[in-house]
Amino acid sequence: MNRFATIALLALVACTPSPERVADDALRAGNQHFRNGRYTRAAEVYGQAEDDARAMHNRGIAHHQLAAWTEATTDLQLAAQLAEDTATQVWAFHDLGHTLVSQAIYSDSLAKHHAEVLDKIRIEGDDVARKVSLYVLRDSLRQETRRLAQVVDSTLAAGAKAYKETLRLDPDDEDARHDLALTLRLIAQRPAPDKGNGGDKDDDAKKELGERARLLLEQADELVEQHRFQDALHLLQDGLKQDPTLEQRKEYMDKLETVTRAAAAT
């Protein structure tokens, strides 16, 4: 390498900021955005120092403020991995636990709201299109409520694990001990699976159905998947004469009848 190339290379290296400088600049600018409530921008700026535990921790807190739970969890887990000292790890794990439990509380509140909406849905009248729309809405809310219940259970468990990790690293952290106790109490208060989460009772009903009724329901489900709603309805209506336990699925048959009428009207 000639002398001029060497000088140019040295100049380039001298002008390239060190990782520490990049991290410090990202933290300084990100903190300014955070203090002013610009959490999205703060997260973007912190992201300029993805190899710095402090920046990733702060980005996690910014995402927490935005209720971007998945991003916040990822950031805080990364901060714990990047941390080179116990104090920073403790900080990251404690806030990870707080984020996970906050997500659980948020999801539980949303699930309760869905349950209230479900309680108010009444599928009545002769307006076929409206009835189909309400069936779709109700089924969607039930599925989402069940999903949210699973989120609550999983994030509470993960939050408790994060608090336990905090205490493993720092047994004298009384805040983490208090938060762990509260989280374990929330876990203990959770309803049993498939109870109180706004879901329907299809599983319980199936257990009480006769053998022929269960077989007919499986056949009807296959027809529904093929969009043969009328065939599925006739199958169940005929089956009801042979196995009265199918009466437990009257709501399902009512839904099929409504969909069939809607299809015929188009």
Coordinates of N, CA and C in Angstrom, one line a residue, residues 54-256:
R54 N -28.0 -0.9 26.7 CA -28.8 0.3 27.2 C -29.8 0.8 26.2
A55 N -29.3 0.8 24.9 CA -30.2 1.3 23.9 C -31.4 0.4 23.6
M56 N -31.1 -0.9 23.7 CA -32.1 -1.9 23.5 C -33.1 -1.9 24.6
H57 N -32.6 -1.7 25.8 CA -33.5 -1.6 27.0 C -34.4 -0.4 26.8
N58 N -33.9 0.7 26.5 CA -34.7 1.9 26.3 C -35.7 1.8 25.1
R59 N -35.2 1.1 24.1 CA -36.2 0.9 23.0 C -37.3 0.0 23.4
G60 N -37.0 -1.0 24.3 CA -38.1 -1.8 24.8 C -39.1 -1.0 25.6
I61 N -38.6 0.0 26.4 CA -39.5 0.8 27.2 C -40.3 1.7 26.3
A62 N -39.7 2.2 25.2 CA -40.5 3.0 24.2 C -41.6 2.2 23.6
H63 N -41.2 1.0 23.2 CA -42.3 0.1 22.6 C -43.3 -0.3 23.6
H64 N -43.0 -0.4 24.9 CA -43.9 -0.6 25.9 C -45.0 0.5 26.0
Q65 N -44.5 1.7 25.9 CA -45.3 2.9 25.9 C -46.3 2.9 24.8
L66 N -45.9 2.3 23.7 CA -46.8 2.2 22.5 C -47.7 1.0 22.5
A67 N -47.6 0.2 23.6 CA -48.3 -1.1 23.7 C -47.9 -2.0 22.5
A68 N -46.7 -1.9 22.0 CA -46.2 -2.8 21.0 C -45.5 -3.9 21.8
W69 N -46.3 -4.8 22.3 CA -45.8 -5.8 23.3 C -44.8 -6.8 22.7
T70 N -45.0 -7.2 21.5 CA -44.0 -8.2 20.9 C -42.7 -7.5 20.7
E71 N -42.7 -6.3 20.2 CA -41.4 -5.6 20.0 C -40.7 -5.3 21.3
A72 N -41.5 -4.9 22.3 CA -40.9 -4.5 23.6 C -40.3 -5.8 24.3
T73 N -41.0 -6.9 24.2 CA -40.4 -8.1 24.7 C -39.1 -8.5 24.0
T74 N -39.1 -8.5 22.7 CA -37.9 -8.8 22.0 C -36.7 -7.9 22.4
D75 N -37.0 -6.6 22.5 CA -36.0 -5.6 22.8 C -35.4 -5.9 24.2
L76 N -36.2 -6.2 25.2 CA -35.8 -6.4 26.5 C -35.0 -7.7 26.7
Q77 N -35.5 -8.7 26.0 CA -34.7 -10.0 26.0 C -33.4 -9.8 25.4
L78 N -33.3 -9.0 24.3 CA -32.0 -8.7 23.7 C -31.1 -7.9 24.6
A79 N -31.7 -7.0 25.3 CA -30.9 -6.2 26.3 C -30.3 -7.0 27.4
A80 N -31.1 -8.0 27.9 CA -30.6 -8.9 28.9 C -29.4 -9.8 28.3
Q81 N -29.5 -10.2 27.1 CA -28.5 -11.0 26.5 C -27.2 -10.1 26.2
L82 N -27.4 -8.9 25.9 CA -26.2 -8.0 25.6 C -25.5 -7.5 26.9
A83 N -26.3 -7.5 27.9 CA -25.7 -6.9 29.2 C -24.4 -7.5 29.6
E84 N -23.5 -6.7 29.9 CA -22.2 -7.2 30.4 C -22.0 -7.2 31.9
D85 N -23.0 -6.7 32.6 CA -22.9 -6.6 34.0 C -24.2 -7.1 34.6
T86 N -24.2 -7.5 35.9 CA -25.4 -8.1 36.5 C -26.4 -7.0 36.7
A87 N -26.0 -5.8 37.1 CA -27.0 -4.7 37.3 C -27.9 -4.4 36.1
T88 N -27.2 -4.4 34.9 CA -28.0 -4.2 33.7 C -28.9 -5.3 33.4
Q89 N -28.5 -6.5 33.6 CA -29.3 -7.7 33.4 C -30.5 -7.7 34.3
V90 N -30.3 -7.4 35.5 CA -31.4 -7.3 36.5 C -32.4 -6.2 36.0
W91 N -31.9 -5.1 35.6 CA -32.8 -4.0 35.1 C -33.6 -4.5 33.9
A92 N -33.0 -5.2 33.0 CA -33.7 -5.7 31.8 C -34.7 -6.8 32.1
F93 N -34.4 -7.7 32.9 CA -35.3 -8.8 33.3 C -36.5 -8.3 34.1
H94 N -36.2 -7.3 35.0 CA -37.3 -6.8 35.8 C -38.3 -6.1 34.8
D95 N -37.8 -5.3 33.9 CA -38.7 -4.5 33.0 C -39.4 -5.5 32.0
L96 N -38.7 -6.6 31.7 CA -39.3 -7.6 30.8 C -40.5 -8.2 31.5
G97 N -40.3 -8.5 32.8 CA -41.5 -9.1 33.6 C -42.6 -8.1 33.6
H98 N -42.3 -6.8 33.8 CA -43.3 -5.8 33.9 C -44.1 -5.6 32.5
T99 N -43.3 -5.7 31.4 CA -43.9 -5.7 30.1 C -44.9 -6.8 29.8
L100 N -44.4 -8.0 30.2 CA -45.2 -9.2 29.9 C -46.5 -9.2 30.8
V101 N -46.4 -8.8 32.0 CA -47.6 -8.7 32.9 C -48.5 -7.6 32.4
S102 N -48.0 -6.5 31.9 CA -48.8 -5.4 31.3 C -49.6 -5.9 30.1
Q103 N -48.9 -6.7 29.3 CA -49.6 -7.3 28.1 C -50.7 -8.2 28.6
A104 N -50.5 -9.0 29.6 CA -51.5 -9.9 30.1 C -52.7 -9.1 30.6
I105 N -52.5 -8.0 31.3 CA -53.6 -7.2 31.9 C -54.3 -6.5 30.7
Y106 N -53.6 -6.0 29.7 CA -54.2 -5.4 28.6 C -55.1 -6.4 27.8
S107 N -54.5 -7.6 27.6 CA -55.3 -8.6 26.8 C -56.5 -9.1 27.6
D108 N -56.4 -9.2 28.9 CA -57.5 -9.6 29.7 C -58.6 -8.5 29.7
S109 N -58.3 -7.3 29.7 CA -59.3 -6.2 29.6 C -60.0 -6.3 28.2
L110 N -59.2 -6.5 27.2 CA -59.8 -6.6 25.8 C -60.7 -7.8 25.7
A111 N -60.3 -8.9 26.4 CA -61.2 -10.2 26.4 C -62.5 -9.9 27.1
K112 N -62.4 -9.2 28.2 CA -63.7 -8.9 28.9 C -64.6 -8.0 28.1
H113 N -64.0 -7.0 27.4 CA -64.8 -6.2 26.5 C -65.5 -7.0 25.4
H114 N -64.8 -7.9 24.8 CA -65.4 -8.8 23.8 C -66.5 -9.6 24.5
A115 N -66.3 -10.1 25.7 CA -67.4 -10.9 26.4 C -68.6 -10.0 26.6
E116 N -68.5 -8.7 26.9 CA -69.6 -7.8 27.1 C -70.4 -7.7 25.7
V117 N -69.6 -7.5 24.7 CA -70.2 -7.4 23.3 C -71.0 -8.6 23.0
L118 N -70.4 -9.8 23.3 CA -71.0 -11.1 23.0 C -72.4 -11.2 23.7
D119 N -72.4 -10.8 25.0 CA -73.6 -10.9 25.8 C -74.7 -10.0 25.2
K120 N -74.4 -9.0 24.4 CA -75.4 -8.1 23.9 C -75.9 -8.5 22.5
I121 N -75.2 -9.5 21.9 CA -75.6 -9.9 20.5 C -76.9 -10.8 20.6
R122 N -77.9 -10.4 19.9 CA -79.1 -11.1 19.8 C -79.4 -11.4 18.3
I123 N -79.4 -12.6 17.9 CA -79.7 -13.0 16.5 C -81.2 -13.3 16.4
E124 N -81.9 -12.2 16.0 CA -83.4 -12.3 15.9 C -83.9 -11.7 14.6
G125 N -85.1 -11.8 14.4 CA -85.8 -11.1 13.3 C -85.7 -11.8 11.9
D126 N -86.2 -11.2 10.9 CA -86.2 -11.8 9.6 C -85.2 -11.3 8.6
D127 N -84.4 -10.4 9.0 CA -83.3 -9.8 8.2 C -82.2 -10.9 8.1
V128 N -82.2 -11.6 7.0 CA -81.2 -12.7 6.8 C -79.8 -12.2 6.7
A129 N -79.6 -11.1 6.0 CA -78.2 -10.6 5.8 C -77.7 -10.1 7.2
R130 N -78.5 -9.5 8.0 CA -78.1 -9.0 9.3 C -77.8 -10.2 10.2
K131 N -78.6 -11.3 10.1 CA -78.3 -12.4 11.0 C -77.0 -13.1 10.6
V132 N -76.7 -13.2 9.3 CA -75.5 -13.8 8.9 C -74.3 -12.9 9.4
S133 N -74.4 -11.6 9.3 CA -73.4 -10.7 9.7 C -73.2 -10.9 11.2
L134 N -74.2 -11.0 12.0 CA -74.1 -11.2 13.5 C -73.5 -12.6 13.8
Y135 N -73.8 -13.6 13.0 CA -73.2 -14.9 13.2 C -71.7 -14.8 13.1
V136 N -71.3 -14.1 12.0 CA -69.9 -14.0 11.7 C -69.2 -13.2 12.8
L137 N -69.8 -12.1 13.2 CA -69.3 -11.3 14.3 C -69.1 -12.1 15.6
R138 N -70.2 -12.8 15.9 CA -70.1 -13.5 17.2 C -69.0 -14.6 17.1
D139 N -68.9 -15.3 16.0 CA -67.9 -16.4 15.9 C -66.5 -15.8 16.0
S140 N -66.3 -14.6 15.3 CA -65.0 -14.0 15.3 C -64.6 -13.5 16.7
L141 N -65.6 -13.0 17.5 CA -65.3 -12.5 18.8 C -65.0 -13.7 19.7
R142 N -65.7 -14.8 19.5 CA -65.4 -16.0 20.4 C -64.0 -16.5 20.1
Q143 N -63.6 -16.5 18.9 CA -62.3 -17.0 18.5 C -61.2 -16.1 19.1
E144 N -61.5 -14.8 19.0 CA -60.5 -13.8 19.5 C -60.4 -13.8 21.0
T145 N -61.6 -14.0 21.7 CA -61.6 -14.1 23.1 C -60.8 -15.3 23.6
R146 N -61.0 -16.4 22.9 CA -60.2 -17.6 23.3 C -58.7 -17.4 23.1
R147 N -58.4 -16.7 22.0 CA -56.9 -16.4 21.7 C -56.4 -15.5 22.8
L148 N -57.1 -14.5 23.2 CA -56.7 -13.6 24.2 C -56.5 -14.3 25.6
A149 N -57.4 -15.2 25.9 CA -57.2 -16.0 27.1 C -55.9 -16.7 27.1
Q150 N -55.5 -17.3 26.0 CA -54.3 -18.0 25.9 C -53.1 -17.0 26.0
V151 N -53.2 -15.8 25.5 CA -52.2 -14.8 25.6 C -52.0 -14.4 27.1
V152 N -53.1 -14.2 27.8 CA -53.0 -13.8 29.2 C -52.3 -14.9 30.0
D153 N -52.7 -16.2 29.8 CA -52.0 -17.2 30.5 C -50.5 -17.4 30.2
S154 N -50.2 -17.3 28.9 CA -48.8 -17.4 28.5 C -47.9 -16.3 29.0
T155 N -48.4 -15.0 28.9 CA -47.6 -13.9 29.3 C -47.5 -13.7 30.8
L156 N -48.5 -14.1 31.5 CA -48.4 -14.2 33.0 C -47.3 -15.2 33.4
A157 N -47.3 -16.3 32.8 CA -46.3 -17.3 33.1 C -44.9 -16.8 32.8
A158 N -44.8 -16.2 31.6 CA -43.5 -15.7 31.2 C -43.0 -14.5 32.0
G159 N -44.0 -13.7 32.5 CA -43.7 -12.6 33.4 C -43.1 -13.1 34.7
A160 N -43.8 -14.1 35.2 CA -43.3 -14.7 36.5 C -41.9 -15.2 36.3
K161 N -41.6 -15.9 35.2 CA -40.3 -16.4 34.9 C -39.3 -15.3 34.9
A162 N -39.6 -14.2 34.3 CA -38.7 -13.0 34.2 C -38.4 -12.5 35.6
Y163 N -39.4 -12.4 36.4 CA -39.2 -11.9 37.8 C -38.3 -12.8 38.6
K164 N -38.5 -14.1 38.4 CA -37.7 -15.1 39.1 C -36.3 -15.0 38.7
E165 N -36.1 -14.7 37.4 CA -34.7 -14.6 36.9 C -34.1 -13.3 37.5
T166 N -34.9 -12.3 37.7 CA -34.4 -11.1 38.3 C -33.9 -11.4 39.7
L167 N -34.7 -12.2 40.4 CA -34.4 -12.5 41.8 C -33.2 -13.5 41.9
R168 N -33.0 -14.3 40.9 CA -31.9 -15.2 40.9 C -30.6 -14.4 40.8
L169 N -30.7 -13.3 39.9 CA -29.5 -12.4 39.8 C -29.3 -11.5 41.0
D170 N -30.4 -11.1 41.6 CA -30.3 -10.2 42.7 C -31.4 -10.6 43.7
P171 N -31.1 -11.5 44.7 CA -32.0 -12.0 45.7 C -32.6 -10.9 46.6
D172 N -31.9 -9.7 46.6 CA -32.3 -8.6 47.5 C -33.3 -7.6 46.8
D173 N -33.6 -7.9 45.6 CA -34.5 -7.0 44.8 C -36.0 -7.1 45.3
E174 N -36.3 -6.3 46.3 CA -37.7 -6.4 46.9 C -38.8 -6.0 45.9
D175 N -38.5 -5.1 45.0 CA -39.5 -4.7 44.0 C -39.9 -5.9 43.2
A176 N -38.8 -6.6 42.7 CA -39.1 -7.8 41.9 C -39.9 -8.9 42.7
R177 N -39.5 -9.0 44.0 CA -40.2 -10.0 44.8 C -41.7 -9.6 45.0
H178 N -42.0 -8.3 45.1 CA -43.3 -7.9 45.3 C -44.1 -8.1 44.0
D179 N -43.5 -7.8 42.8 CA -44.1 -7.9 41.5 C -44.3 -9.4 41.2
L180 N -43.4 -10.3 41.6 CA -43.6 -11.7 41.4 C -44.8 -12.2 42.2
A181 N -44.9 -11.8 43.4 CA -46.1 -12.2 44.3 C -47.4 -11.8 43.6
L182 N -47.5 -10.5 43.1 CA -48.7 -10.1 42.5 C -49.0 -10.9 41.2
T183 N -47.9 -11.2 40.5 CA -48.1 -12.0 39.2 C -48.6 -13.4 39.6
L184 N -48.1 -14.0 40.6 CA -48.5 -15.4 41.0 C -49.9 -15.3 41.4
R185 N -50.3 -14.2 42.1 CA -51.7 -14.1 42.5 C -52.7 -14.0 41.3
L186 N -52.2 -13.2 40.3 CA -53.0 -13.2 39.1 C -53.2 -14.5 38.4
I187 N -52.1 -15.3 38.4 CA -52.1 -16.6 37.8 C -53.1 -17.5 38.5
A188 N -53.1 -17.4 39.9 CA -54.0 -18.2 40.7 C -55.4 -17.9 40.5
Q189 N -55.7 -16.6 40.1 CA -57.1 -16.1 39.9 C -57.6 -16.4 38.5
R190 N -56.8 -16.9 37.6 CA -57.2 -17.2 36.3 C -58.2 -18.3 36.3
P191 N -59.3 -18.2 35.4 CA -60.3 -19.3 35.3 C -59.7 -20.5 34.7
A192 N -60.3 -21.7 35.0 CA -59.8 -22.9 34.4 C -60.0 -22.8 32.9
P193 N -59.2 -23.6 32.1 CA -59.3 -23.6 30.6 C -60.7 -23.8 30.1
D194 N -61.1 -22.9 29.1 CA -62.4 -23.0 28.5 C -63.5 -22.6 29.4
K195 N -63.2 -21.9 30.6 CA -64.2 -21.4 31.5 C -64.1 -19.9 31.6
G196 N -65.2 -19.3 31.5 CA -65.2 -17.8 31.8 C -64.5 -17.0 30.8
N197 N -64.2 -17.5 29.6 CA -63.4 -16.7 28.6 C -64.3 -16.3 27.4
G198 N -65.6 -16.4 27.6 CA -66.4 -16.0 26.5 C -66.6 -16.9 25.4
G199 N -66.0 -18.1 25.5 CA -66.1 -19.1 24.4 C -67.5 -19.8 24.5
D200 N -67.8 -20.6 23.4 CA -69.0 -21.4 23.5 C -68.8 -22.7 24.2
K201 N -69.8 -23.5 24.2 CA -69.7 -24.8 24.9 C -69.8 -26.0 24.0
D202 N -69.3 -25.8 22.8 CA -69.3 -26.9 21.8 C -68.6 -28.1 22.3
D203 N -67.5 -28.0 23.0 CA -66.7 -29.2 23.4 C -67.5 -30.0 24.4
D204 N -68.1 -29.3 25.4 CA -68.9 -29.9 26.4 C -70.1 -30.6 25.8
A205 N -70.7 -30.0 24.8 CA -71.9 -30.6 24.2 C -71.6 -31.8 23.4
K206 N -70.4 -31.8 22.8 CA -70.0 -33.0 22.0 C -69.8 -34.2 22.9
K207 N -69.4 -33.9 24.1 CA -69.2 -35.1 25.0 C -70.5 -35.8 25.4
E208 N -71.6 -35.0 25.3 CA -72.9 -35.6 25.7 C -73.7 -36.1 24.5
L209 N -73.2 -35.9 23.3 CA -73.9 -36.3 22.1 C -73.8 -37.8 22.0
G210 N -74.8 -38.4 21.3 CA -74.8 -39.8 21.0 C -73.8 -40.1 20.0
E211 N -73.4 -41.4 19.8 CA -72.4 -41.8 18.9 C -72.8 -41.4 17.4
R212 N -74.1 -41.6 17.1 CA -74.5 -41.3 15.7 C -74.5 -39.8 15.5
A213 N -74.9 -39.0 16.6 CA -74.9 -37.6 16.5 C -73.5 -37.0 16.2
R214 N -72.5 -37.6 16.9 CA -71.1 -37.1 16.7 C -70.7 -37.4 15.2
L215 N -71.1 -38.6 14.7 CA -70.7 -38.9 13.4 C -71.4 -38.0 12.3
L216 N -72.6 -37.7 12.6 CA -73.4 -36.8 11.7 C -72.7 -35.4 11.7
L217 N -72.3 -34.9 12.9 CA -71.7 -33.6 13.0 C -70.4 -33.5 12.2
E218 N -69.6 -34.6 12.3 CA -68.4 -34.6 11.5 C -68.7 -34.6 10.1
Q219 N -69.7 -35.3 9.6 CA -70.0 -35.3 8.2 C -70.5 -33.9 7.8
A220 N -71.3 -33.2 8.7 CA -71.8 -31.9 8.4 C -70.7 -30.9 8.3
D221 N -69.7 -31.0 9.2 CA -68.6 -30.1 9.2 C -67.8 -30.2 7.8
E222 N -67.7 -31.4 7.3 CA -67.0 -31.7 6.1 C -67.8 -31.0 4.9
L223 N -69.1 -31.1 5.0 CA -70.0 -30.4 4.0 C -69.8 -28.9 4.0
V224 N -69.8 -28.4 5.3 CA -69.6 -26.9 5.4 C -68.3 -26.5 4.9
E225 N -67.2 -27.2 5.0 CA -66.0 -26.9 4.5 C -66.0 -26.8 3.0
Q226 N -66.9 -27.6 2.4 CA -67.1 -27.6 0.9 C -68.2 -26.5 0.5
H227 N -68.6 -25.7 1.5 CA -69.7 -24.7 1.2 C -71.0 -25.3 0.8
R228 N -71.2 -26.6 1.2 CA -72.5 -27.2 0.9 C -73.4 -27.1 2.2
F229 N -73.8 -25.9 2.4 CA -74.5 -25.6 3.7 C -75.9 -26.3 3.7
Q230 N -76.6 -26.3 2.6 CA -77.9 -26.8 2.6 C -77.9 -28.3 2.8
D231 N -76.9 -29.0 2.2 CA -76.7 -30.5 2.4 C -76.4 -30.8 3.9
A232 N -75.6 -29.9 4.5 CA -75.2 -30.1 5.9 C -76.5 -29.9 6.8
L233 N -77.3 -28.9 6.5 CA -78.5 -28.7 7.2 C -79.5 -29.9 7.1
H234 N -79.7 -30.3 5.9 CA -80.6 -31.5 5.8 C -80.1 -32.7 6.5
L235 N -78.8 -32.9 6.4 CA -78.2 -34.1 7.1 C -78.5 -34.0 8.6
L236 N -78.3 -32.9 9.2 CA -78.6 -32.7 10.6 C -80.1 -32.8 11.0
Q237 N -80.9 -32.2 10.2 CA -82.3 -32.2 10.4 C -82.9 -33.6 10.4
D238 N -82.4 -34.4 9.4 CA -82.8 -35.8 9.3 C -82.2 -36.6 10.5
G239 N -81.0 -36.3 10.8 CA -80.3 -37.0 11.9 C -81.0 -36.7 13.3
L240 N -81.6 -35.6 13.4 CA -82.3 -35.2 14.7 C -83.4 -36.2 15.0
K241 N -84.1 -36.7 13.9 CA -85.2 -37.6 14.1 C -84.7 -39.0 14.6
Q242 N -83.4 -39.3 14.3 CA -82.8 -40.6 14.7 C -82.1 -40.5 16.0
D243 N -81.5 -39.3 16.3 CA -80.7 -39.1 17.5 C -81.1 -37.8 18.2
P244 N -82.0 -37.8 19.1 CA -82.5 -36.5 19.8 C -81.4 -35.7 20.4
T245 N -80.2 -36.3 20.7 CA -79.2 -35.5 21.4 C -78.7 -34.4 20.4
L246 N -79.0 -34.5 19.1 CA -78.5 -33.5 18.2 C -79.2 -32.1 18.5
E247 N -80.3 -32.2 19.3 CA -81.0 -31.0 19.7 C -80.0 -30.0 20.4
Q248 N -79.0 -30.5 21.0 CA -78.0 -29.7 21.7 C -77.3 -28.8 20.7
R249 N -77.3 -29.1 19.4 CA -76.6 -28.3 18.3 C -77.6 -27.6 17.5
K250 N -78.8 -27.2 18.1 CA -79.8 -26.5 17.4 C -79.3 -25.1 16.9
E251 N -78.5 -24.5 17.7 CA -77.9 -23.2 17.3 C -77.1 -23.4 16.0
Y252 N -76.3 -24.4 15.9 CA -75.6 -24.7 14.7 C -76.5 -24.9 13.5
M253 N -77.6 -25.6 13.7 CA -78.5 -25.8 12.6 C -79.2 -24.5 12.3
D254 N -79.5 -23.7 13.2 CA -80.1 -22.4 13.0 C -79.2 -21.5 12.1
K255 N -77.9 -21.6 12.4 CA -76.9 -20.8 11.7 C -76.8 -21.3 10.2
L256 N -76.8 -22.6 10.1 CA -76.8 -23.2 8.7 C -78.1 -22.8 7.9

